Amino acid sequence: AADARELLAQEIVERAAAEETESVASSISSREDFEAQQAEVAKAQKAHQDELDAKAAEQEKAEEAAEAADRGSSDA
């Protein structure tokens, strides 16, 4: 009877360890998925910011060109 209890206790411990390992593996997988999603979001945000910066630079150049044209026409 003691051997049976010992075997049962060992089986319970092994099962708990297997469940914990599975839980940790699932957690790691979830974390990796989350990190991958975060990387995609960061990439999209950077692309959007780059686009905004490019538009702002274009607008600034256009304003400078307009000012130069105004100065040129007022000089004439």
Short mmCIF file of C-alpha atoms in Angstrom, two decimals:
data_model
loop_
_atom_site.label_atom_id
_atom_site.label_comp_id
_atom_site.label_asym_id
_atom_site.label_seq_id
_atom_site.Cartn_x
_atom_site.Cartn_y
_atom_site.Cartn_z
CA ALA A 1 0.00 0.00 0.00
CA ALA A 2 2.87 2.36 0.78
CA ASP A 3 4.40 1.65 -2.63
CA ALA A 4 1.08 2.39 -4.33
CA ARG A 5 0.79 5.70 -2.47
CA GLU A 6 4.39 6.54 -3.36
CA LEU A 7 3.74 5.77 -7.03
CA LEU A 8 0.55 7.83 -6.98
CA ALA A 9 2.35 10.75 -5.31
CA GLN A 10 5.17 10.54 -7.86
CA GLU A 11 2.64 10.47 -10.71
CA ILE A 12 0.86 13.54 -9.29
CA VAL A 13 4.17 15.40 -8.99
CA GLU A 14 5.16 14.45 -12.55
CA ARG A 15 1.75 15.48 -13.89
CA ALA A 16 1.96 18.83 -12.08
CA ALA A 17 5.46 19.40 -13.46
CA ALA A 18 4.27 18.58 -16.98
CA GLU A 19 1.33 20.98 -16.63
CA GLU A 20 3.64 23.70 -15.33
CA THR A 21 6.04 23.14 -18.23
CA GLU A 22 3.13 23.33 -20.68
CA SER A 23 1.88 26.51 -19.02
CA VAL A 24 5.33 28.11 -19.20
CA ALA A 25 5.70 27.11 -22.85
CA SER A 26 2.29 28.59 -23.62
CA SER A 27 3.23 31.76 -21.77
CA ILE A 28 6.48 32.06 -23.71
CA SER A 29 4.63 31.54 -26.97
CA SER A 30 2.07 34.17 -26.01
CA ARG A 31 4.85 36.58 -25.05
CA GLU A 32 6.63 35.96 -28.36
CA ASP A 33 3.37 36.59 -30.24
CA PHE A 34 2.83 39.78 -28.24
CA GLU A 35 6.38 40.96 -28.89
CA ALA A 36 5.99 40.23 -32.61
CA GLN A 37 2.76 42.24 -32.67
CA GLN A 38 4.44 45.09 -30.79
CA ALA A 39 7.29 45.07 -33.31
CA GLU A 40 4.78 45.31 -36.17
CA VAL A 41 2.98 48.19 -34.45
CA ALA A 42 6.28 50.01 -33.85
CA LYS A 43 7.26 49.46 -37.49
CA ALA A 44 3.93 50.86 -38.71
CA GLN A 45 4.22 53.84 -36.35
CA LYS A 46 7.74 54.58 -37.60
CA ALA A 47 6.60 54.38 -41.23
CA HIS A 48 3.73 56.75 -40.46
CA GLN A 49 6.07 59.17 -38.65
CA ASP A 50 8.53 59.03 -41.57
CA GLU A 51 5.66 59.85 -43.92
CA LEU A 52 4.60 62.80 -41.75
CA ASP A 53 8.19 64.04 -41.57
CA ALA A 54 8.53 63.82 -45.36
CA LYS A 55 5.29 65.78 -45.85
CA ALA A 56 6.43 68.42 -43.36
CA ALA A 57 9.77 68.74 -45.17
CA GLU A 58 7.96 69.12 -48.52
CA GLN A 59 5.67 71.77 -47.06
CA GLU A 60 8.63 73.64 -45.58
CA LYS A 61 10.43 73.59 -48.95
CA ALA A 62 7.28 74.86 -50.69
CA GLU A 63 6.94 77.67 -48.14
CA GLU A 64 10.60 78.61 -48.57
CA ALA A 65 10.19 78.60 -52.36
CA ALA A 66 7.09 80.79 -52.07
CA GLU A 67 8.95 83.21 -49.79
CA ALA A 68 11.88 83.31 -52.20
CA ALA A 69 9.48 83.96 -55.08
CA ASP A 70 7.84 86.75 -53.09
CA ARG A 71 11.23 88.28 -52.34
CA GLY A 72 12.17 87.94 -56.01
CA SER A 73 9.00 89.64 -57.22
CA SER A 74 9.28 92.44 -54.66
CA ASP A 75 12.90 93.04 -55.69
CA ALA A 76 11.89 93.52 -59.32
#
